[in-house]
Coordinates of C-alpha atoms and ligand atoms in Angstrom, one line a residue:
M1 CA 306.5 87.8 15.1
T2 CA 306.4 88.4 18.8
S3 CA 306.0 92.0 20.1
V4 CA 308.5 93.7 22.4
M5 CA 306.0 93.2 25.2
E6 CA 305.6 89.5 24.6
D7 CA 309.3 89.0 24.4
V8 CA 310.0 91.0 27.7
V9 CA 307.2 89.3 29.6
G10 CA 308.1 85.9 28.4
R11 CA 311.8 86.1 29.4
E12 CA 311.0 87.7 32.8
T13 CA 308.4 85.0 33.5
R14 CA 311.0 82.3 32.9
H15 CA 313.9 83.9 34.6
V16 CA 313.1 86.7 37.0
V17 CA 312.0 85.9 40.6
Q18 CA 308.4 86.7 40.6
T19 CA 308.2 89.1 43.5
Y20 CA 306.7 92.1 41.6
R21 CA 303.2 92.3 40.1
R22 CA 304.0 94.6 37.1
Q23 CA 301.7 96.7 35.0
P24 CA 301.4 95.4 31.4
I25 CA 303.6 98.0 29.7
T26 CA 307.3 98.1 29.0
L27 CA 308.8 101.6 29.5
V28 CA 311.7 102.3 27.2
R29 CA 312.4 106.1 27.1
G30 CA 311.9 109.2 29.2
Q31 CA 312.2 112.9 28.8
G32 CA 311.4 115.3 31.7
V33 CA 308.0 114.2 33.2
R34 CA 307.1 112.1 30.2
L35 CA 307.7 108.4 29.5
W36 CA 307.2 106.2 26.5
D37 CA 306.4 102.5 26.2
S38 CA 307.6 100.0 23.7
E39 CA 304.4 100.6 21.6
G40 CA 305.2 104.4 21.4
R41 CA 302.5 105.4 23.8
E42 CA 303.3 108.5 25.9
Y43 CA 302.6 108.9 29.6
L44 CA 302.8 111.8 32.1
D45 CA 304.7 110.5 35.1
L46 CA 303.1 111.3 38.5
L47 CA 305.1 108.7 40.3
S48 CA 308.8 109.2 39.3
G49 CA 309.7 105.6 40.0
I50 CA 308.3 105.8 43.5
G51 CA 309.8 109.2 44.3
V52 CA 313.2 108.6 42.7
A53 CA 313.5 110.5 39.5
A54 CA 313.5 113.9 41.2
L55 CA 315.0 115.7 38.2
G56 CA 312.7 113.9 35.8
H57 CA 313.9 111.5 33.1
A58 CA 317.0 112.0 30.9
H59 CA 317.9 115.2 32.8
P60 CA 320.8 116.7 30.7
G61 CA 322.8 117.9 33.7
L62 CA 322.5 114.6 35.5
A63 CA 323.2 112.6 32.3
R64 CA 326.3 114.7 31.7
A65 CA 327.6 114.3 35.3
I66 CA 327.1 110.6 35.3
S67 CA 328.8 110.2 31.9
E68 CA 331.7 112.4 32.8
Q69 CA 332.2 110.4 36.0
A70 CA 332.0 107.2 34.2
T71 CA 334.8 108.1 31.9
T72 CA 336.9 109.4 34.9
L73 CA 336.4 107.0 37.8
I74 CA 333.3 105.1 39.0
H75 CA 334.4 103.1 42.0
T76 CA 337.3 102.7 44.4
S77 CA 335.8 101.1 47.6
N78 CA 335.9 102.7 51.0
L79 CA 339.5 101.6 51.5
F80 CA 340.7 104.9 49.9
Y81 CA 339.6 108.5 49.9
H82 CA 338.0 110.1 46.9
P83 CA 337.1 113.8 46.4
L84 CA 333.3 113.5 46.3
Q85 CA 332.1 111.7 49.5
G86 CA 333.1 114.5 51.8
Q87 CA 331.5 117.2 49.5
L88 CA 328.2 115.3 49.5
A89 CA 328.3 114.8 53.3
E90 CA 329.0 118.5 53.8
Q91 CA 326.1 119.5 51.6
L92 CA 323.7 117.0 53.3
A93 CA 324.9 118.5 56.7
A94 CA 324.1 122.0 55.5
L95 CA 320.6 120.9 54.4
S96 CA 319.7 118.7 57.4
G97 CA 321.6 120.2 60.4
L98 CA 323.1 116.7 61.1
P99 CA 326.9 117.0 60.6
R100 CA 327.8 113.5 59.4
A101 CA 326.7 111.0 56.8
F102 CA 327.2 107.3 56.3
F103 CA 326.6 106.3 52.6
C104 CA 324.9 103.1 51.5
N105 CA 322.9 102.1 48.4
S106 CA 319.1 102.1 49.2
G107 CA 316.5 103.3 51.7
A108 CA 316.4 100.0 53.6
E109 CA 320.1 100.1 54.1
A110 CA 319.9 103.7 55.3
V111 CA 317.2 102.6 57.9
E112 CA 319.4 99.6 58.8
A113 CA 322.4 101.8 59.5
C114 CA 320.2 104.1 61.7
L115 CA 318.9 101.2 63.7
K116 CA 322.5 99.8 64.2
F117 CA 323.9 103.2 65.1
A118 CA 321.2 103.7 67.7
R119 CA 322.1 100.3 69.3
R120 CA 325.7 101.2 69.1
Y121 CA 325.1 104.5 70.9
W122 CA 323.6 102.7 73.9
Y123 CA 326.2 100.0 73.8
T124 CA 329.0 102.6 74.0
K125 CA 327.2 104.3 76.8
K126 CA 327.3 101.0 78.7
E127 CA 323.6 101.1 79.0
P128 CA 322.5 98.6 76.3
R129 CA 319.0 99.4 75.1
A130 CA 317.4 96.9 72.7
E131 CA 313.9 98.3 72.1
F132 CA 312.5 100.3 69.2
I133 CA 309.2 102.1 68.9
A134 CA 307.7 102.3 65.4
L135 CA 304.4 103.4 64.0
D136 CA 301.4 101.4 62.7
E137 CA 301.1 101.8 58.9
S138 CA 304.9 102.5 58.7
F139 CA 307.2 101.3 55.9
H140 CA 310.9 101.2 56.3
G141 CA 312.1 98.7 53.9
R142 CA 312.6 94.9 53.3
T143 CA 315.8 93.9 55.1
F144 CA 315.5 92.2 58.4
G145 CA 316.0 95.3 60.6
A146 CA 314.0 97.6 58.4
L147 CA 311.2 95.0 58.1
S148 CA 311.2 94.6 61.9
V149 CA 310.1 98.2 62.3
T150 CA 307.6 98.0 59.3
S151 CA 304.1 97.2 60.5
D152 CA 302.4 95.5 57.5
E153 CA 301.7 91.9 58.5
H154 CA 301.6 90.9 54.8
Y155 CA 305.3 91.9 54.4
R156 CA 306.3 90.5 57.8
A157 CA 304.6 87.2 58.3
P158 CA 306.6 84.9 55.9
F159 CA 310.0 86.1 57.4
E160 CA 309.4 85.9 61.1
P161 CA 310.9 85.8 63.6
L162 CA 312.0 89.4 63.1
L163 CA 313.6 91.6 65.8
P164 CA 311.5 90.8 68.8
T165 CA 312.1 94.2 70.5
V166 CA 309.8 96.5 68.5
T167 CA 306.6 98.0 69.8
F168 CA 304.1 99.6 67.3
V169 CA 301.9 102.5 68.3
P170 CA 299.0 104.1 66.3
V171 CA 300.0 107.1 64.1
N172 CA 299.2 110.4 65.7
D173 CA 298.3 109.1 69.1
P174 CA 300.4 111.1 71.6
A175 CA 299.2 109.2 74.6
A176 CA 300.0 105.8 73.1
L177 CA 303.5 107.0 72.3
A178 CA 304.0 108.4 75.8
A179 CA 302.9 105.0 77.3
A180 CA 305.2 103.0 75.0
V181 CA 308.5 104.9 75.4
S182 CA 310.6 104.0 78.4
T183 CA 314.2 104.1 79.6
R184 CA 314.6 100.8 77.7
T185 CA 313.8 102.4 74.4
A186 CA 316.9 102.7 72.1
A187 CA 315.0 104.8 69.5
I188 CA 311.7 105.9 68.1
I189 CA 311.6 105.6 64.3
A190 CA 308.9 107.4 62.3
E191 CA 308.3 108.8 58.8
P192 CA 307.5 112.5 59.4
L193 CA 305.1 112.1 56.5
L194 CA 304.1 108.5 56.0
G195 CA 304.4 107.4 52.3
E196 CA 303.3 103.8 51.9
G197 CA 300.9 104.3 54.9
G198 CA 298.7 106.5 52.8
I199 CA 300.5 110.0 52.6
R200 CA 299.8 110.9 56.3
P201 CA 301.7 113.7 57.9
L202 CA 302.5 113.5 61.6
T203 CA 300.4 116.0 63.5
P204 CA 302.1 118.8 65.5
A205 CA 300.8 117.2 68.8
F206 CA 302.4 113.9 67.8
A207 CA 305.6 115.6 66.9
A208 CA 305.5 117.3 70.4
A209 CA 304.9 113.8 72.0
I210 CA 308.1 112.5 70.2
R211 CA 310.1 115.5 71.5
E212 CA 308.8 115.0 75.0
A213 CA 309.3 111.2 75.1
C214 CA 312.9 111.6 73.9
A215 CA 313.6 114.3 76.5
K216 CA 312.2 112.3 79.3
T217 CA 313.8 108.9 78.5
G218 CA 316.9 109.8 76.5
A219 CA 315.5 107.6 73.6
L220 CA 316.9 108.7 70.2
F221 CA 314.7 109.8 67.4
I222 CA 315.2 108.4 63.8
A223 CA 313.4 110.3 61.1
D224 CA 312.9 108.1 58.0
E225 CA 313.0 110.7 55.2
V226 CA 313.6 108.2 52.4
Q227 CA 310.3 109.1 50.7
C228 CA 309.4 112.6 52.1
G229 CA 312.9 114.1 52.3
L230 CA 315.0 116.1 50.0
G231 CA 312.6 118.8 48.9
R232 CA 309.6 116.5 48.1
T233 CA 307.3 118.3 50.6
G234 CA 308.6 121.8 49.8
H235 CA 310.9 121.6 52.8
P236 CA 314.4 120.1 52.6
F237 CA 313.2 117.6 55.2
Y238 CA 309.7 117.3 56.7
F239 CA 311.0 116.8 60.2
Q240 CA 311.9 120.6 59.9
A241 CA 308.3 121.5 59.1
L242 CA 307.3 119.6 62.4
G243 CA 310.0 121.3 64.5
L244 CA 311.7 118.0 65.2
T245 CA 315.4 117.5 65.8
P246 CA 316.3 113.8 65.0
H247 CA 319.4 112.2 66.1
L248 CA 319.5 110.1 62.9
V249 CA 317.8 110.6 59.5
S250 CA 317.6 108.0 56.7
V251 CA 317.6 109.2 53.1
G252 CA 317.5 107.5 49.7
K253 CA 315.2 107.5 46.6
A254 CA 315.6 111.0 45.2
L255 CA 319.1 111.5 46.4
G256 CA 320.8 110.0 43.3
G257 CA 317.9 110.9 40.9
G258 CA 317.8 107.3 39.8
V259 CA 321.5 106.2 40.6
P260 CA 321.1 104.0 43.7
V261 CA 322.4 105.8 46.7
G262 CA 321.2 106.1 50.4
A263 CA 322.5 107.7 53.5
A264 CA 322.2 107.7 57.2
L265 CA 322.6 111.3 58.5
V266 CA 324.0 111.2 62.0
G267 CA 324.1 113.8 64.8
Q268 CA 327.4 114.4 66.5
E269 CA 326.3 112.7 69.8
V270 CA 325.6 109.5 68.0
A271 CA 328.7 109.8 65.6
D272 CA 330.9 110.1 68.6
T273 CA 330.0 106.6 69.7
L274 CA 330.9 105.0 66.4
S275 CA 334.2 103.4 65.6
F276 CA 336.2 102.2 62.7
G277 CA 334.7 98.8 61.5
D278 CA 331.3 99.3 63.1
H279 CA 329.5 99.4 59.7
G280 CA 330.4 99.3 56.0
S281 CA 329.3 98.9 52.4
T282 CA 331.4 98.0 49.4
Y283 CA 329.6 100.4 47.0
G284 CA 328.5 102.9 49.6
G285 CA 329.2 106.4 48.5
N286 CA 331.2 105.5 45.4
L287 CA 332.2 108.3 43.0
L288 CA 329.3 107.7 40.5
A289 CA 326.7 107.7 43.3
C290 CA 328.2 110.8 44.9
R291 CA 328.5 112.6 41.6
A292 CA 324.8 112.0 40.8
A293 CA 323.7 113.1 44.3
L294 CA 325.8 116.2 44.1
C295 CA 324.0 117.0 40.9
V296 CA 320.6 116.5 42.4
L297 CA 321.5 118.7 45.5
H298 CA 322.9 121.3 43.1
E299 CA 319.6 121.6 41.3
L300 CA 317.6 121.5 44.5
V301 CA 319.7 124.2 46.4
D302 CA 321.5 126.4 43.9
G303 CA 319.3 125.7 40.8
G304 CA 316.2 127.1 42.5
L305 CA 314.3 123.8 42.5
M306 CA 313.3 124.1 46.2
M307 CA 311.6 127.4 45.4
Q308 CA 309.9 125.9 42.3
I309 CA 308.6 122.9 44.3
N310 CA 306.9 125.4 46.7
R311 CA 305.4 127.4 43.8
V312 CA 304.3 124.4 41.7
G313 CA 303.3 122.5 44.8
R314 CA 300.7 125.1 45.7
H315 CA 299.3 125.0 42.1
F316 CA 299.3 121.2 42.1
E317 CA 297.4 121.1 45.4
K318 CA 294.8 123.6 44.1
T319 CA 294.2 121.8 40.8
L320 CA 294.2 118.4 42.6
R321 CA 291.5 119.6 45.0
T322 CA 289.4 120.9 42.1
V323 CA 289.7 117.5 40.3
A324 CA 289.0 115.6 43.6
A325 CA 285.9 117.7 44.2
R326 CA 284.4 116.4 40.9
H327 CA 284.3 112.8 42.1
S328 CA 282.0 111.8 44.9
F329 CA 284.1 108.8 45.9
V330 CA 287.1 110.9 46.9
K331 CA 287.1 111.1 50.7
D332 CA 290.3 113.2 51.4
V333 CA 293.2 114.9 49.8
R334 CA 296.4 115.0 51.9
G335 CA 300.0 115.9 51.5
A336 CA 302.5 118.7 51.0
G337 CA 304.7 120.2 48.2
L338 CA 304.7 117.4 45.5
M339 CA 303.7 114.6 47.7
W340 CA 300.0 114.0 47.6
G341 CA 297.5 111.2 48.5
V342 CA 293.9 111.0 47.3
E343 CA 291.9 108.8 49.6
L344 CA 288.9 107.0 48.1
D345 CA 285.9 105.4 49.8
R346 CA 286.9 102.2 47.9
D347 CA 289.9 100.2 46.6
A348 CA 292.0 102.6 44.7
G349 CA 293.6 99.7 42.6
P350 CA 291.6 100.3 39.5
I351 CA 293.0 103.8 39.1
V352 CA 296.4 102.4 38.0
P353 CA 295.1 100.7 34.7
A354 CA 292.6 103.5 34.2
G355 CA 295.5 106.1 34.5
L356 CA 297.6 104.1 32.0
A357 CA 294.6 104.1 29.6
H358 CA 294.4 107.9 29.9
G359 CA 298.2 108.4 29.7
V360 CA 299.1 109.1 33.3
I361 CA 301.2 107.0 35.7
V362 CA 299.9 107.0 39.3
N363 CA 300.2 104.5 42.2
R364 CA 297.8 102.9 44.7
T365 CA 299.0 102.6 48.4
A366 CA 297.3 101.7 51.7
D367 CA 294.5 100.0 49.6
T368 CA 292.4 103.1 49.2
V369 CA 294.9 105.9 48.5
I370 CA 296.1 107.2 45.1
R371 CA 299.7 108.2 45.6
L372 CA 301.2 111.1 43.6
L373 CA 304.9 111.7 43.6
P374 CA 305.7 113.6 40.4
P375 CA 309.2 114.5 39.4
L376 CA 310.3 117.6 41.4
V377 CA 310.9 119.5 38.1
I378 CA 307.2 119.4 37.0
T379 CA 305.9 122.7 35.9
E380 CA 302.4 124.1 36.5
A381 CA 301.4 123.4 32.8
E382 CA 302.6 119.8 33.1
A383 CA 300.7 119.4 36.4
D384 CA 297.5 120.7 34.8
E385 CA 297.9 118.3 31.9
A386 CA 298.7 115.3 34.1
L387 CA 295.9 116.1 36.5
G388 CA 293.5 116.5 33.6
R389 CA 294.4 112.9 32.6
L390 CA 293.9 111.8 36.2
D391 CA 290.5 113.5 36.2
A392 CA 289.5 111.5 33.1
A393 CA 290.9 108.3 34.7
L394 CA 288.8 108.9 37.9
G395 CA 285.8 109.5 35.7
A396 CA 286.3 106.1 34.0
M397 CA 286.9 104.5 37.4
G398 CA 283.8 105.9 38.9
G399 CA 281.9 104.4 36.1
T400 CA 283.3 101.0 36.8
A401 CA 282.6 101.0 40.6
Ligands
PLP1 C1 309.9 105.8 54.1 C2 310.7 104.6 53.5 N1 311.7 104.1 54.1 C3 312.5 103.1 53.5 C4 312.1 102.6 52.2 C5 313.0 101.5 51.6 O1 313.7 102.0 50.5 P1 314.3 101.1 49.4 O2 313.2 100.4 48.7 O3 315.2 102.0 48.6 O4 315.1 100.0 50.2 C6 311.0 103.2 51.5 C7 310.6 102.7 50.2 O5 309.6 102.9 49.7 C8 310.3 104.2 52.2 O6 309.2 104.7 51.6

């Protein structure tokens, strides 16, 4: 008799395009911050499906909202009005300060919309500007536009030529940014806190350089908050912590709590340059997606989750720093709220299987960094338990180095 695992792997190997190197477990069930695999093993989730499961797994409120919506109306297309898209846009406006939203289905699509809207802004102004400035170590997604402003050669090389008008500057190098931005720059795009790039916040000096470059040249600023936005860092958006006022903001991941939904948040100046037919998406902002996102925002804002993230985040940081101090190969601990990176003096890859063996799900990014993005609903006690397991996994990993 074949096991569930053998059956799943066998079928995928034959029929699914092999673009993902998966861990050798099959996850079948979740509850809060816990996941279970097909063998009945339990894991504490410090990754939330890469920052998506903001409310944890099988959240009763989210499950009820999705189920009610599914039995009422799921999708109508953007040819008609429905009651939820405007409500969601209104709430995102209150949270971000950007008055308008364009809805799509993923982070990459949100970035794509921001890039197109920046080009459209300059086209409308009859001063077409083609160039974008992006950061080394950035990650913005896999579609052609988003990939063009993503720096990693490994992701880019097989698909070139990409957009030819992108200049990359080193992260947190104000002079390099000032030198690169000109009156030909359509927009600067940056993650206020780099995720895939190793959990690296922009410095206040670099944020000031972005502000100055935009003021001097008119260039727009696109904040990619797909990973760090929506409460993840203890702020609604991390650009707010840096005192930045972006013209465009991309969001995704946590927005639907697992239901695919993304959005480009748009300042009025840019929105004024957009016309009917400029952009679109068949699914974008359908009732199911909006209902899920409204539920996530309700928990975040009215349900007290923002406050909880700040409280638990401080506890998480303290415990994580204590754990990190016990392992000599940890070089740095960086992050904010519930978005943390633990930089090692070596490849962090082995932490993933070591974590699974100790019942905790973590991720490796930027080669040497352990990335922690727990569900935003994690409690202090759950954080202690999960970080205790990480401590054990680090111990096992140290032994194997
Ligand atoms: C900052 C950032 N932007 C964009 C994306 C792309 O999002 P998606 O995978 O939903 O297309 C990601 C995904 O990790 C991201 O971290």
